[in-house]
Every structure is written in C-alpha cells, then in structure tokens.
C-alpha cells in the first residue's frame, strides 16, 4: 500500500474522534443525518468510504454531498453519489453504517475488511467530488470529508456550495467522458438554459400562460443558484426570488408548503391573486407549485401533479413523432388515488408503485424506455434509456417522416437536454413545468383543473416496537402483525373510494397511517379507525389516537 492504515486511525483519534457516548446511526435513502454537532467523525469516515468506493469502481468519480435537504438549520448530513449519478448501491449502505459505527480503535481493521471483501487495490487511484449546501456548519464538516479523502490518498475536487442535483450532474458528466455535459456550474447552467430557450423560441407568453413566476428558495442553495439563472434568463422567464437570506427551511421551502398546505412566510405581501409560485427545498432537489385564488383559497400542485403534467406532455410528443417507446410513470403509495386514476384512465400511461424513497422509484423507472417518477413531496425526474434517445434522434433526421413528426422528435430531444436524469432536480423540474405550461398555454388554474384530488390525511401512531411491522406490495399491504391488514380492509370497505395503508417509520417507533376517501369527513373517520386498530393490535403506546389530533 502507498499509505499506512495506522495513520488513518491516528488522524481520527486526533482530529475526528468518535465519542463512546455517540449513538449508532444508520445510512438510509438520505444518507446520514443528525444534529451537526454529532457529525464530524461521520464526515471523516465518509471521506474514507468515498475513496474505497471509487477504487472499487475502477477509479470512477464518486460524489460526497454535505446536506440535510429539507431538515432544520441545526441539522446536517452526508450522502455518497455513485458513478452514474445514482444513490449509493444498497450493499454499500450497510458498509457505510458499519464503518461509521465502529470505534476509533477498530477503524483501521474495518477499512482493511472492506478492502479485502470488495477486492480493492489501495494502490490504485481514486477520485472524489465534494459539494455542500449553505448551512453555516457545512464548511467545517466539509473539511472532515476532505481529511478522510486525503488520509486514503484519494484525489479530490471541491465544488464548494452547490445544489445536490448539481453534484450528481458533475459526477455523471465526468464518468461519461463529458458525453452528458461539462462538470462545472457553468456547464450545468448552459445546458439547461440552452435547451429551455431553444424550446421556448421567441414567444414568451401564450394563451393563459405568462412568463412570470415567484420563487421561494427556502433560504438555501436553491435561491443562490436561481439568482445566477435569473441573470441569464433574459426575457425568456421573469423569476422573482424571495427567501434567499434567512434561516434555511424555516417556515418556507417545499416541505413546509407541502406539509402545511399553505404559502411560505416571506412571500411578497402585494402578490396578486393566482400568481404562479414555486418552492424548492434547502438543497434544491424538491419542487412544488401553488397559487392563492381571488377568494384567498390556497391550491397546491405537488409531485403528483407535476408527474401528470410532464407525463401527458411527453406522451403527446412520443405519439406525434411516431417512435415506438414504452413509457411508464412510477409513484409511491402516498400518491393521491385521483392522480393515479387520471394517469391510467385519461393519459393512458401505465403506472407502477414503488416503496417510499426516491432510490426505489429511480430503479423502477429504469424498466421503461421513458420513465417518469415523482414522489408527492416534489422529488422526481424523467429517465430516458439509450435506445430511446437513439430512436428519437434518428426520427428527428428521418426524411421519410413528416415535418410535424421530425419537429416533435426535435422538441423531445431538447426536452431531454432540459432534464437532469441523474436525480430529482428542483431547477430542472421547474424549467420543465414552465416549458409544458407554455406549450399548452396554461395558467396554474388550468393545470389544477385537470382532476380533483381525493381528501387525504397522514397521521402517526406511537408503538412499542416498529420492527414488528412488515409490509409488501410497495408498502401498501401490511403482512405483520398478522390479521392487521384484514382489519384495515374491513374498515376501508365502508368508505366510498376509500384507501388506507400503514408503514413503520425508518427512524422512530412510529407507524404512519395514510387514508383517503371521497369526502373530507369520511377520510378523517377512516384514518381514525385505522389508527385505533393499529394502536390496539400492534402495541400502541401513550394516548389513544383522537380525531382532534389528526
């Protein structure tokens, strides 16, 4: 080896010590997240793991993103990005968990174990890209990551403050020999802006669509980067940025708007009714739209609505260009049943359901030539496989096709360039939504009128042990405790268009109960009945679920 593992241990003990009192943590879909004060040793070890992962992948670039996304300001986190911009491979999530939770004394042994099991040659080069969000503690935590990379002799490119999707994009660009684009912030912006302007042409307003949008940046990196886009939009899009210099995610951002079903704090006081508004989250990988009408009623257009809008547009273009492609849309069990009905019965697009977590949706979307996936929280994108891109490109140049078919294929190619296929990207997704609304000449009211959401509610039930719960069918069916699902089915059958499922939390002894039905009162009662069945049959603790607490 070109280094001594004892030095890795010594560096950990001196600068990035893991205290014995620190609790075990687990790598999940969001990587590691915790209060920022607890993460120094975690960051150091993820720097180590990124180097090992790069070597295991033949020296390809691995990304390390320091962010806690939509979490409050005091939190931070870290996650690794695999070579094609994917989330970290699931088998390596276990390695990450093991590496972070061993004592300092066992650290070198754990690294040696991973190297042996994965067949890693630590004399080989390793490349790691690092990015961070705007939290005040991110720079210090980034230093710990950089120290971990240096300890195992990896090379590093530190991008500083970037959105999470930008880092995914940079990693993909580098590992495709720049075929996906240039791995720089300027390269990222230029690719999206060029495609957006090419599609929009010289018509800035169309039908009920106007090119003015109000953008809530969640006081995070999304506001910082959008201000850069604003300087280059010219007349193509008029974006007014607010929530750009306060406490990250505090009373603002996509998660606040989605959870509270109301506009964020900080929104301009003189905002006219029906103004088109958009909120992103702290690291700019989620986006939701909304407006408040003349009567002061708030209307949310979340990830379900974004998925239906984009899927309808893409289906139309695919049909117009005459290319045979299999298209599908992937949702989670939390998707509103009305959106699923609309997609299947109106758009005629197949729908698949995946477990909660964007990595599951991304994986399922790969089953299609064109796979659209969004979680209701606004996290999602579109994936086009290589064969689909090849066929669309060929159609755009095929003289045997009509001009309308060739034009549709060219428009589809530009739409692909506007899409960050590596991961959900709030800025890319926003530009996609703006493109489709402009194409259709729609206002937000027109978009909202496509279908009516079923009333729905999400509540929590505290239980003694969440591990007694096992689910299947993309978390829609509860297998254990035995008999619980039968009881839920009996309750659901009483409510018109009723649907309910339960799933354990991944972080606390809580079971989440989702319910929807034809009426608001019915939905509340359905949720309450299911919650009480869970409480009675599955070790509920504390106060019994009550209607007033839903």
Coordinates of C-alpha atoms in Angstrom, one line a residue:
X1 CA 0.0 0.0 0.0
X2 CA 1.0 3.6 -0.5
X3 CA 0.0 4.6 3.0
X4 CA -0.2 3.2 6.5
X5 CA -3.7 2.4 7.9
X6 CA -2.3 3.3 11.3
X7 CA -2.1 6.9 10.1
X8 CA -5.9 6.8 9.3
X9 CA -6.6 5.7 12.9
X10 CA -4.2 8.3 14.4
X11 CA -5.8 11.1 12.4
X12 CA -9.2 10.0 13.5
X13 CA -8.2 9.9 17.2
X14 CA -6.5 13.3 17.0
X15 CA -8.9 15.3 14.8
X16 CA -12.2 13.4 14.2
X17 CA -12.7 11.3 17.4
X18 CA -15.9 9.2 17.8
X19 CA -17.1 9.6 21.4
X20 CA -18.2 6.4 23.1
X21 CA -21.4 8.1 24.1
X22 CA -22.4 8.7 20.5
X23 CA -25.4 6.6 19.4
X24 CA -25.4 4.2 16.5
X25 CA -26.7 5.7 13.3
X26 CA -27.8 4.1 10.0
X27 CA -27.3 5.0 6.4
X28 CA -30.6 5.4 4.6
X29 CA -32.1 6.9 1.5
X30 CA -30.9 10.3 2.7
X31 CA -27.5 9.1 3.8
X32 CA -26.6 10.0 7.4
X33 CA -28.5 12.9 9.0
X34 CA -28.3 14.3 12.5
X35 CA -27.6 17.4 14.5
X36 CA -24.5 19.0 13.0
X37 CA -22.6 18.7 16.3
X38 CA -22.7 14.9 16.0
X39 CA -21.3 14.5 12.5
X40 CA -17.6 15.4 12.4
X41 CA -16.4 11.8 12.7
X42 CA -19.2 10.6 10.3
X43 CA -17.9 13.1 7.7
X44 CA -14.3 11.9 8.1
X45 CA -15.3 8.3 7.6
X46 CA -17.5 9.0 4.6
X47 CA -14.4 10.6 3.0
X48 CA -12.6 7.3 3.7
X49 CA -15.5 5.3 2.2
X50 CA -15.8 7.5 -0.9
X51 CA -12.2 6.7 -1.7
X52 CA -12.8 3.0 -1.2
X53 CA -15.9 3.2 -3.4
X54 CA -14.0 4.9 -6.2
X55 CA -11.3 2.2 -6.2
X56 CA -14.0 -0.5 -6.1
X57 CA -15.5 1.1 -9.2
X58 CA -12.2 1.2 -11.1
X59 CA -11.3 4.7 -10.3
X60 CA -14.5 6.3 -11.4
X61 CA -15.6 9.6 -9.7
X62 CA -17.7 9.2 -6.5
X63 CA -19.6 12.2 -5.1
X64 CA -19.9 13.3 -1.5
X65 CA -22.7 15.8 -0.8
X66 CA -23.0 17.5 2.6
X67 CA -26.6 18.5 3.2
X68 CA -29.6 17.8 5.3
X69 CA -32.0 18.8 2.5
X70 CA -35.4 19.9 4.0
X71 CA -34.3 19.4 7.6
X72 CA -34.0 22.4 10.0
X73 CA -30.9 24.6 10.2
X74 CA -29.2 22.8 13.1
X75 CA -29.1 19.5 11.2
X76 CA -26.7 18.4 8.6
X77 CA -25.9 15.2 6.7
X78 CA -23.9 13.4 4.1
X79 CA -24.6 11.0 1.3
X80 CA -22.5 9.4 -1.4
X81 CA -23.2 9.6 -5.2
X82 CA -22.4 6.6 -7.4
X83 CA -20.8 6.9 -10.8
X84 CA -23.9 7.4 -12.9
X85 CA -25.4 9.9 -10.5
X86 CA -27.3 7.2 -8.6
X87 CA -27.8 6.9 -4.9
X88 CA -25.2 4.7 -3.2
X89 CA -25.6 1.0 -4.0
X90 CA -27.7 -0.7 -1.3
X91 CA -25.0 -3.2 -0.3
X92 CA -22.6 -0.3 0.4
X93 CA -25.2 1.4 2.6
X94 CA -24.5 -1.5 5.0
X95 CA -20.8 -0.9 4.7
X96 CA -21.3 2.8 5.4
X97 CA -23.3 2.0 8.5
X98 CA -20.7 -0.5 9.7
X99 CA -17.8 1.9 9.1
X100 CA -19.4 4.8 10.9
X101 CA -20.4 2.9 14.0
X102 CA -17.1 1.1 14.8
X103 CA -14.9 2.5 17.5
X104 CA -11.8 4.5 16.6
X105 CA -9.7 1.6 17.7
X106 CA -11.5 -0.7 15.2
X107 CA -11.4 1.8 12.3
X108 CA -8.3 0.6 10.5
X109 CA -9.5 -3.0 10.8
X110 CA -12.9 -2.1 9.3
X111 CA -11.2 -0.4 6.4
X112 CA -9.0 -3.4 5.8
X113 CA -12.0 -5.7 6.0
X114 CA -13.9 -3.7 3.4
X115 CA -10.9 -3.6 1.1
X116 CA -10.5 -7.4 1.3
X117 CA -14.2 -8.2 0.8
X118 CA -14.6 -5.8 -2.1
X119 CA -11.3 -6.7 -3.8
X120 CA -10.0 -3.2 -3.5
X121 CA -6.4 -2.4 -4.5
X122 CA -5.5 0.6 -2.4
X123 CA -2.5 1.4 -4.7
X124 CA -5.0 2.4 -7.4
X125 CA -6.1 6.0 -7.9
X126 CA -9.4 7.3 -6.6
X127 CA -11.3 10.4 -7.5
X128 CA -14.0 12.1 -5.3
X129 CA -16.1 15.2 -5.9
X130 CA -17.4 17.1 -2.9
X131 CA -20.2 19.6 -2.6
X132 CA -22.1 21.2 0.3
X133 CA -25.3 23.3 1.0
X134 CA -25.4 26.7 2.6
X135 CA -25.7 25.7 6.3
X136 CA -23.2 27.6 8.4
X137 CA -21.6 24.4 9.7
X138 CA -21.2 22.8 6.2
X139 CA -17.7 24.2 5.6
X140 CA -16.3 22.7 8.8
X141 CA -17.9 19.4 8.1
X142 CA -16.5 19.5 4.5
X143 CA -13.0 19.8 6.0
X144 CA -13.6 16.5 7.8
X145 CA -14.6 14.8 4.5
X146 CA -11.5 16.2 2.7
X147 CA -9.3 14.9 5.5
X148 CA -10.8 11.5 5.1
X149 CA -10.2 11.5 1.4
X150 CA -6.6 12.7 1.9
X151 CA -6.0 10.0 4.6
X152 CA -6.5 7.3 2.0
X153 CA -4.6 9.2 -0.7
X154 CA -7.6 10.0 -2.9
X155 CA -7.7 13.0 -5.3
X156 CA -10.5 15.5 -4.7
X157 CA -12.3 18.2 -6.5
X158 CA -14.1 20.5 -4.1
X159 CA -17.0 22.4 -5.7
X160 CA -18.0 24.3 -2.6
X161 CA -21.6 25.4 -2.4
X162 CA -23.8 23.6 -5.0
X163 CA -27.2 22.1 -5.1
X164 CA -27.4 18.3 -4.6
X165 CA -28.6 17.7 -8.2
X166 CA -25.6 19.7 -9.5
X167 CA -23.2 17.4 -7.7
X168 CA -25.0 14.4 -9.2
X169 CA -24.7 16.0 -12.6
X170 CA -21.0 16.7 -12.2
X171 CA -20.3 13.1 -11.2
X172 CA -22.2 11.8 -14.2
X173 CA -20.5 14.1 -16.7
X174 CA -17.0 13.0 -15.6
X175 CA -17.8 9.3 -15.7
X176 CA -19.3 9.6 -19.2
X177 CA -16.2 11.3 -20.6
X178 CA -18.2 14.5 -20.8
X179 CA -20.9 12.9 -23.0
X180 CA -23.6 14.1 -20.5
X181 CA -22.1 17.6 -20.3
X182 CA -19.3 19.7 -18.7
X183 CA -18.8 19.0 -15.0
X184 CA -18.9 22.7 -14.0
X185 CA -21.5 25.0 -12.7
X186 CA -21.3 27.0 -15.9
X187 CA -21.7 23.8 -17.9
X188 CA -24.8 22.8 -15.9
X189 CA -26.4 26.2 -16.4
X190 CA -25.6 26.4 -20.0
X191 CA -27.0 23.0 -20.8
X192 CA -30.4 23.8 -19.1
X193 CA -30.7 27.3 -20.4
X194 CA -29.8 26.4 -24.0
X195 CA -32.4 23.7 -24.1
X196 CA -35.0 25.9 -22.4
X197 CA -34.5 28.9 -24.7
X198 CA -34.4 26.6 -27.8
X199 CA -37.8 25.2 -26.9
X200 CA -39.4 28.5 -25.9
X201 CA -38.4 30.3 -29.0
X202 CA -39.4 34.0 -29.2
X203 CA -42.9 33.6 -27.8
X204 CA -42.7 34.4 -24.1
X205 CA -46.5 34.4 -23.3
X206 CA -49.0 32.0 -24.8
X207 CA -52.7 31.6 -24.1
X208 CA -53.3 31.8 -20.4
X209 CA -49.6 31.4 -19.7
X210 CA -47.5 34.4 -18.7
X211 CA -43.7 34.1 -18.1
X212 CA -43.7 35.5 -14.6
X213 CA -43.0 33.2 -11.6
X214 CA -42.4 33.8 -7.8
X215 CA -39.6 31.5 -6.5
X216 CA -39.2 30.6 -2.8
X217 CA -35.6 29.5 -2.4
X218 CA -36.0 28.1 1.2
X219 CA -33.1 30.4 2.2
X220 CA -30.8 27.7 0.8
X221 CA -28.6 27.0 -2.1
X222 CA -31.5 26.9 -4.4
X223 CA -32.0 30.6 -4.0
X224 CA -28.3 31.3 -4.5
X225 CA -28.2 29.3 -7.8
X226 CA -31.5 30.6 -9.1
X227 CA -30.2 34.2 -8.8
X228 CA -27.4 33.1 -11.2
X229 CA -30.0 31.8 -13.6
X230 CA -32.1 35.0 -13.3
X231 CA -29.1 36.9 -14.7
X232 CA -29.1 34.7 -17.8
X233 CA -32.9 34.2 -18.5
X234 CA -33.0 37.5 -20.4
X235 CA -36.7 37.9 -21.4
X236 CA -37.5 34.2 -21.6
X237 CA -38.6 33.9 -18.0
X238 CA -39.2 36.5 -15.3
X239 CA -38.3 35.0 -11.9
X240 CA -38.8 36.9 -8.7
X241 CA -36.7 35.2 -5.9
X242 CA -37.6 35.5 -2.3
X243 CA -36.5 33.7 0.9
X244 CA -32.9 33.9 -0.1
X245 CA -31.0 35.1 3.1
X246 CA -32.8 33.8 6.2
X247 CA -32.7 30.6 8.2
X248 CA -32.7 27.6 5.9
X249 CA -36.1 25.8 5.6
X250 CA -37.6 27.9 8.4
X251 CA -41.3 28.5 7.7
X252 CA -40.5 28.2 4.0
X253 CA -39.5 25.8 1.2
X254 CA -41.2 22.8 -0.5
X255 CA -41.6 20.7 2.6
X256 CA -43.2 23.5 4.6
X257 CA -45.6 24.2 1.8
X258 CA -46.5 20.6 1.2
X259 CA -46.9 19.7 4.9
X260 CA -48.8 22.8 6.0
X261 CA -50.8 23.2 2.8
X262 CA -50.2 27.0 2.7
X263 CA -47.9 29.6 1.3
X264 CA -44.5 30.1 2.9
X265 CA -43.5 33.0 5.1
X266 CA -41.6 35.7 3.3
X267 CA -43.8 35.7 0.2
X268 CA -44.3 39.2 -1.2
X269 CA -47.2 40.9 0.6
X270 CA -48.5 42.6 -2.6
X271 CA -48.7 39.3 -4.5
X272 CA -51.7 39.4 -6.9
X273 CA -54.3 36.5 -6.8
X274 CA -53.5 33.4 -8.9
X275 CA -49.8 34.4 -9.2
X276 CA -47.7 31.4 -10.1
X277 CA -45.5 30.4 -7.2
X278 CA -42.9 27.7 -6.7
X279 CA -41.0 26.5 -3.7
X280 CA -37.9 24.3 -3.5
X281 CA -36.2 22.8 -0.5
X282 CA -32.9 23.5 1.2
X283 CA -30.7 21.6 -1.3
X284 CA -32.9 22.2 -4.3
X285 CA -33.9 18.6 -5.2
X286 CA -37.7 19.0 -4.4
X287 CA -40.1 21.4 -6.0
X288 CA -43.9 22.2 -5.6
X289 CA -46.1 24.8 -7.3
X290 CA -49.1 26.7 -5.7
X291 CA -51.3 29.7 -6.0
X292 CA -53.9 31.5 -3.9
X293 CA -57.1 32.4 -5.8
X294 CA -59.3 35.6 -5.6
X295 CA -61.1 34.1 -2.6
X296 CA -57.9 33.5 -0.6
X297 CA -58.1 29.8 -1.1
X298 CA -54.7 28.0 -1.4
X299 CA -54.1 25.5 -4.1
X300 CA -51.1 23.1 -4.1
X301 CA -49.7 21.4 -7.2
X302 CA -47.3 18.8 -5.7
X303 CA -45.2 16.0 -7.1
X304 CA -48.3 14.0 -8.2
X305 CA -49.5 17.0 -10.3
X306 CA -46.0 17.6 -11.7
X307 CA -45.8 13.9 -12.8
X308 CA -49.1 14.0 -14.6
X309 CA -48.3 17.3 -16.3
X310 CA -44.9 16.1 -17.6
X311 CA -46.2 12.6 -18.5
X312 CA -49.0 14.0 -20.6
X313 CA -46.7 16.2 -22.5
X314 CA -44.1 13.5 -23.2
X315 CA -46.8 11.0 -24.3
X316 CA -48.1 13.6 -26.8
X317 CA -44.6 14.2 -28.2
X318 CA -43.8 10.5 -28.4
X319 CA -47.1 9.9 -30.3
X320 CA -46.5 12.8 -32.6
X321 CA -43.0 11.7 -33.6
X322 CA -44.2 8.2 -34.3
X323 CA -41.4 6.4 -32.4
X324 CA -42.4 3.2 -30.6
X325 CA -41.4 3.6 -27.0
X326 CA -42.6 2.1 -23.8
X327 CA -43.5 4.8 -21.3
X328 CA -44.4 4.4 -17.6
X329 CA -45.0 6.5 -14.5
X330 CA -43.7 5.5 -11.1
X331 CA -45.4 6.6 -7.9
X332 CA -45.4 5.6 -4.2
X333 CA -48.3 4.5 -2.1
X334 CA -48.6 8.1 -0.9
X335 CA -49.7 9.3 -4.4
X336 CA -53.2 10.6 -4.4
X337 CA -55.6 8.0 -5.8
X338 CA -57.2 10.6 -8.1
X339 CA -53.8 11.2 -9.8
X340 CA -53.4 7.5 -10.4
X341 CA -56.9 7.3 -11.9
X342 CA -56.2 10.3 -14.2
X343 CA -52.9 8.8 -15.4
X344 CA -54.3 5.4 -16.1
X345 CA -57.7 6.4 -17.5
X346 CA -57.1 9.8 -19.1
X347 CA -53.5 9.8 -20.1
X348 CA -53.4 6.0 -20.8
X349 CA -50.0 5.7 -19.3
X350 CA -49.1 2.6 -17.2
X351 CA -48.5 3.2 -13.5
X352 CA -46.1 1.3 -11.3
X353 CA -45.9 1.6 -7.5
X354 CA -42.5 1.6 -5.7
X355 CA -41.6 1.7 -2.0
X356 CA -41.1 5.1 -0.4
X357 CA -37.7 6.6 -1.2
X358 CA -36.5 8.1 -4.4
X359 CA -33.9 5.4 -5.0
X360 CA -36.7 2.9 -5.3
X361 CA -38.6 5.0 -7.8
X362 CA -35.5 5.7 -9.8
X363 CA -34.7 2.0 -10.1
X364 CA -38.2 1.1 -11.2
X365 CA -38.3 3.9 -13.8
X366 CA -35.4 2.2 -15.5
X367 CA -37.8 -0.6 -16.6
X368 CA -39.2 1.8 -19.2
X369 CA -37.9 3.4 -22.4
X370 CA -39.2 6.7 -20.9
X371 CA -39.7 6.5 -17.1
X372 CA -41.3 9.4 -15.2
X373 CA -41.1 9.3 -11.4
X374 CA -42.1 11.7 -8.7
X375 CA -42.9 11.4 -5.0
X376 CA -45.8 13.6 -3.8
X377 CA -43.2 15.7 -2.0
X378 CA -41.9 17.1 -5.3
X379 CA -38.8 14.9 -5.7
X380 CA -38.5 13.3 -9.1
X381 CA -37.4 13.4 -12.7
X382 CA -37.6 11.6 -16.1
X383 CA -35.2 8.9 -17.3
X384 CA -34.7 8.0 -21.0
X385 CA -32.8 4.9 -21.9
X386 CA -30.0 4.9 -24.5
X387 CA -32.2 3.1 -27.1
X388 CA -35.0 5.6 -26.7
X389 CA -32.6 8.5 -27.3
X390 CA -31.2 6.8 -30.3
X391 CA -34.6 6.3 -31.9
X392 CA -35.8 9.8 -31.1
X393 CA -32.6 11.3 -32.6
X394 CA -33.0 9.1 -35.8
X395 CA -36.6 10.3 -36.1
X396 CA -35.6 13.9 -36.0
X397 CA -33.5 13.4 -39.1
X398 CA -35.7 10.9 -41.0
X399 CA -36.7 12.5 -44.3
X400 CA -39.4 9.8 -44.7
X401 CA -41.3 11.2 -41.8
X402 CA -43.5 14.3 -42.0
X403 CA -42.2 17.7 -40.9
X404 CA -44.6 17.5 -37.9
X405 CA -43.0 14.2 -36.8
X406 CA -39.5 15.5 -37.2
X407 CA -40.3 18.7 -35.3
X408 CA -41.9 16.6 -32.5
X409 CA -38.7 14.5 -32.3
X410 CA -36.5 17.6 -32.1
X411 CA -38.7 19.1 -29.4
X412 CA -38.4 15.8 -27.5
X413 CA -34.6 15.9 -27.8
X414 CA -34.5 19.4 -26.4
X415 CA -36.7 18.3 -23.6
X416 CA -34.3 15.5 -22.8
X417 CA -31.4 18.1 -22.6
X418 CA -33.6 20.1 -20.2
X419 CA -33.9 17.1 -17.9
X420 CA -31.4 16.2 -15.2
X421 CA -31.8 12.5 -15.4
X422 CA -29.4 11.7 -12.6
X423 CA -31.7 12.7 -9.7
X424 CA -34.7 14.9 -8.9
X425 CA -33.6 18.5 -9.6
X426 CA -35.8 21.4 -8.5
X427 CA -34.4 23.9 -11.0
X428 CA -34.5 21.5 -14.0
X429 CA -38.0 20.3 -13.0
X430 CA -39.2 23.9 -12.6
X431 CA -38.0 24.7 -16.1
X432 CA -39.7 21.5 -17.4
X433 CA -43.0 22.6 -15.8
X434 CA -42.6 26.1 -17.3
X435 CA -42.0 24.5 -20.7
X436 CA -45.1 22.4 -20.6
X437 CA -47.4 25.2 -19.3
X438 CA -46.1 27.4 -22.1
X439 CA -46.6 24.6 -24.6
X440 CA -50.2 24.2 -23.6
X441 CA -50.9 27.9 -22.9
X442 CA -52.0 27.0 -19.4
X443 CA -52.2 29.0 -16.2
X444 CA -51.9 27.2 -12.8
X445 CA -55.7 27.2 -12.7
X446 CA -55.9 25.3 -16.0
X447 CA -53.4 22.8 -14.7
X448 CA -55.2 22.4 -11.4
X449 CA -58.5 21.7 -13.2
X450 CA -57.2 18.5 -14.8
X451 CA -58.5 16.5 -11.9
X452 CA -59.7 16.8 -8.3
X453 CA -57.6 15.3 -5.5
X454 CA -59.3 13.0 -3.1
X455 CA -59.3 14.3 0.5
X456 CA -56.4 12.6 2.3
X457 CA -54.7 12.6 5.7
X458 CA -51.5 11.3 7.2
X459 CA -51.1 10.6 10.9
X460 CA -48.7 8.9 13.3
X461 CA -49.3 6.2 15.9
X462 CA -46.7 5.6 18.6
X463 CA -45.9 1.9 19.1
X464 CA -43.8 -0.1 21.4
X465 CA -41.6 -1.5 18.6
X466 CA -41.9 -0.6 14.9
X467 CA -39.9 -3.7 13.9
X468 CA -42.9 -5.9 14.4
X469 CA -44.4 -4.4 11.2
X470 CA -43.6 -5.9 7.8
X471 CA -45.1 -4.6 4.6
X472 CA -45.2 -5.8 1.0
X473 CA -46.6 -4.7 -2.4
X474 CA -44.7 -1.4 -2.3
X475 CA -45.7 -0.9 1.4
X476 CA -49.4 -1.0 0.6
X477 CA -50.1 -4.3 2.3
X478 CA -49.2 -5.0 6.0
X479 CA -48.1 -8.6 6.4
X480 CA -47.2 -8.4 10.1
X481 CA -48.7 -8.2 12.7
X482 CA -50.9 -11.0 11.3
X483 CA -54.6 -10.1 10.9
X484 CA -54.0 -6.3 10.9
X485 CA -54.4 -6.0 7.1
X486 CA -57.7 -7.9 7.2
X487 CA -58.9 -5.5 9.8
X488 CA -57.8 -2.5 7.7
X489 CA -59.6 -3.9 4.7
X490 CA -62.8 -4.3 6.6
X491 CA -62.7 -0.6 7.6
X492 CA -61.7 0.7 4.2
X493 CA -64.7 -1.2 2.6
X494 CA -67.1 1.1 4.4
X495 CA -65.9 4.3 2.7
X496 CA -66.6 5.2 -0.9
X497 CA -63.3 5.4 -2.9
X498 CA -61.6 4.6 0.4
X499 CA -57.9 3.6 0.6
X500 CA -55.6 3.3 3.6
X501 CA -52.2 1.7 4.4
X502 CA -49.8 1.7 7.3
X503 CA -46.0 1.6 7.2
X504 CA -43.4 1.8 10.0
X505 CA -41.1 4.8 10.3
X506 CA -37.5 4.2 9.4
X507 CA -36.2 6.3 12.3
X508 CA -38.6 6.1 15.3
X509 CA -41.1 3.8 16.9
X510 CA -44.0 5.3 15.0
X511 CA -46.4 3.9 12.4
X512 CA -47.6 6.2 9.7
X513 CA -51.3 5.9 8.7
X514 CA -52.4 7.2 5.3
X515 CA -56.0 7.4 4.4
X516 CA -58.1 8.9 1.6
X517 CA -61.7 8.7 0.5
X518 CA -64.5 10.6 -1.3
X519 CA -65.2 13.1 1.4
X520 CA -63.1 15.0 4.0
X521 CA -65.2 13.8 6.9
X522 CA -65.1 10.3 5.7
X523 CA -61.3 10.5 5.3
X524 CA -60.8 11.7 8.8
X525 CA -63.0 9.0 10.2
X526 CA -61.3 6.3 8.1
X527 CA -57.8 7.5 9.4
X528 CA -59.0 7.5 13.0
X529 CA -60.5 3.9 12.7
X530 CA -57.3 2.5 11.1
X531 CA -55.1 4.3 13.7
X532 CA -57.0 2.8 16.5
X533 CA -56.8 -0.7 15.1
X534 CA -53.1 -0.2 14.8
X535 CA -53.0 1.0 18.4
X536 CA -55.0 -1.9 19.7
X537 CA -53.4 -4.7 17.7
X538 CA -49.8 -3.6 17.3
X539 CA -48.6 -2.3 20.7
X540 CA -49.7 1.3 20.7
X541 CA -48.2 3.4 23.5
X542 CA -49.2 6.8 25.0
X543 CA -52.5 8.4 24.3
X544 CA -55.1 6.7 22.1
X545 CA -55.4 8.4 18.6
X546 CA -58.2 11.0 18.6
X547 CA -59.9 12.9 15.9
X548 CA -58.8 16.3 17.2
X549 CA -55.2 15.2 16.8
X550 CA -55.4 14.2 13.2

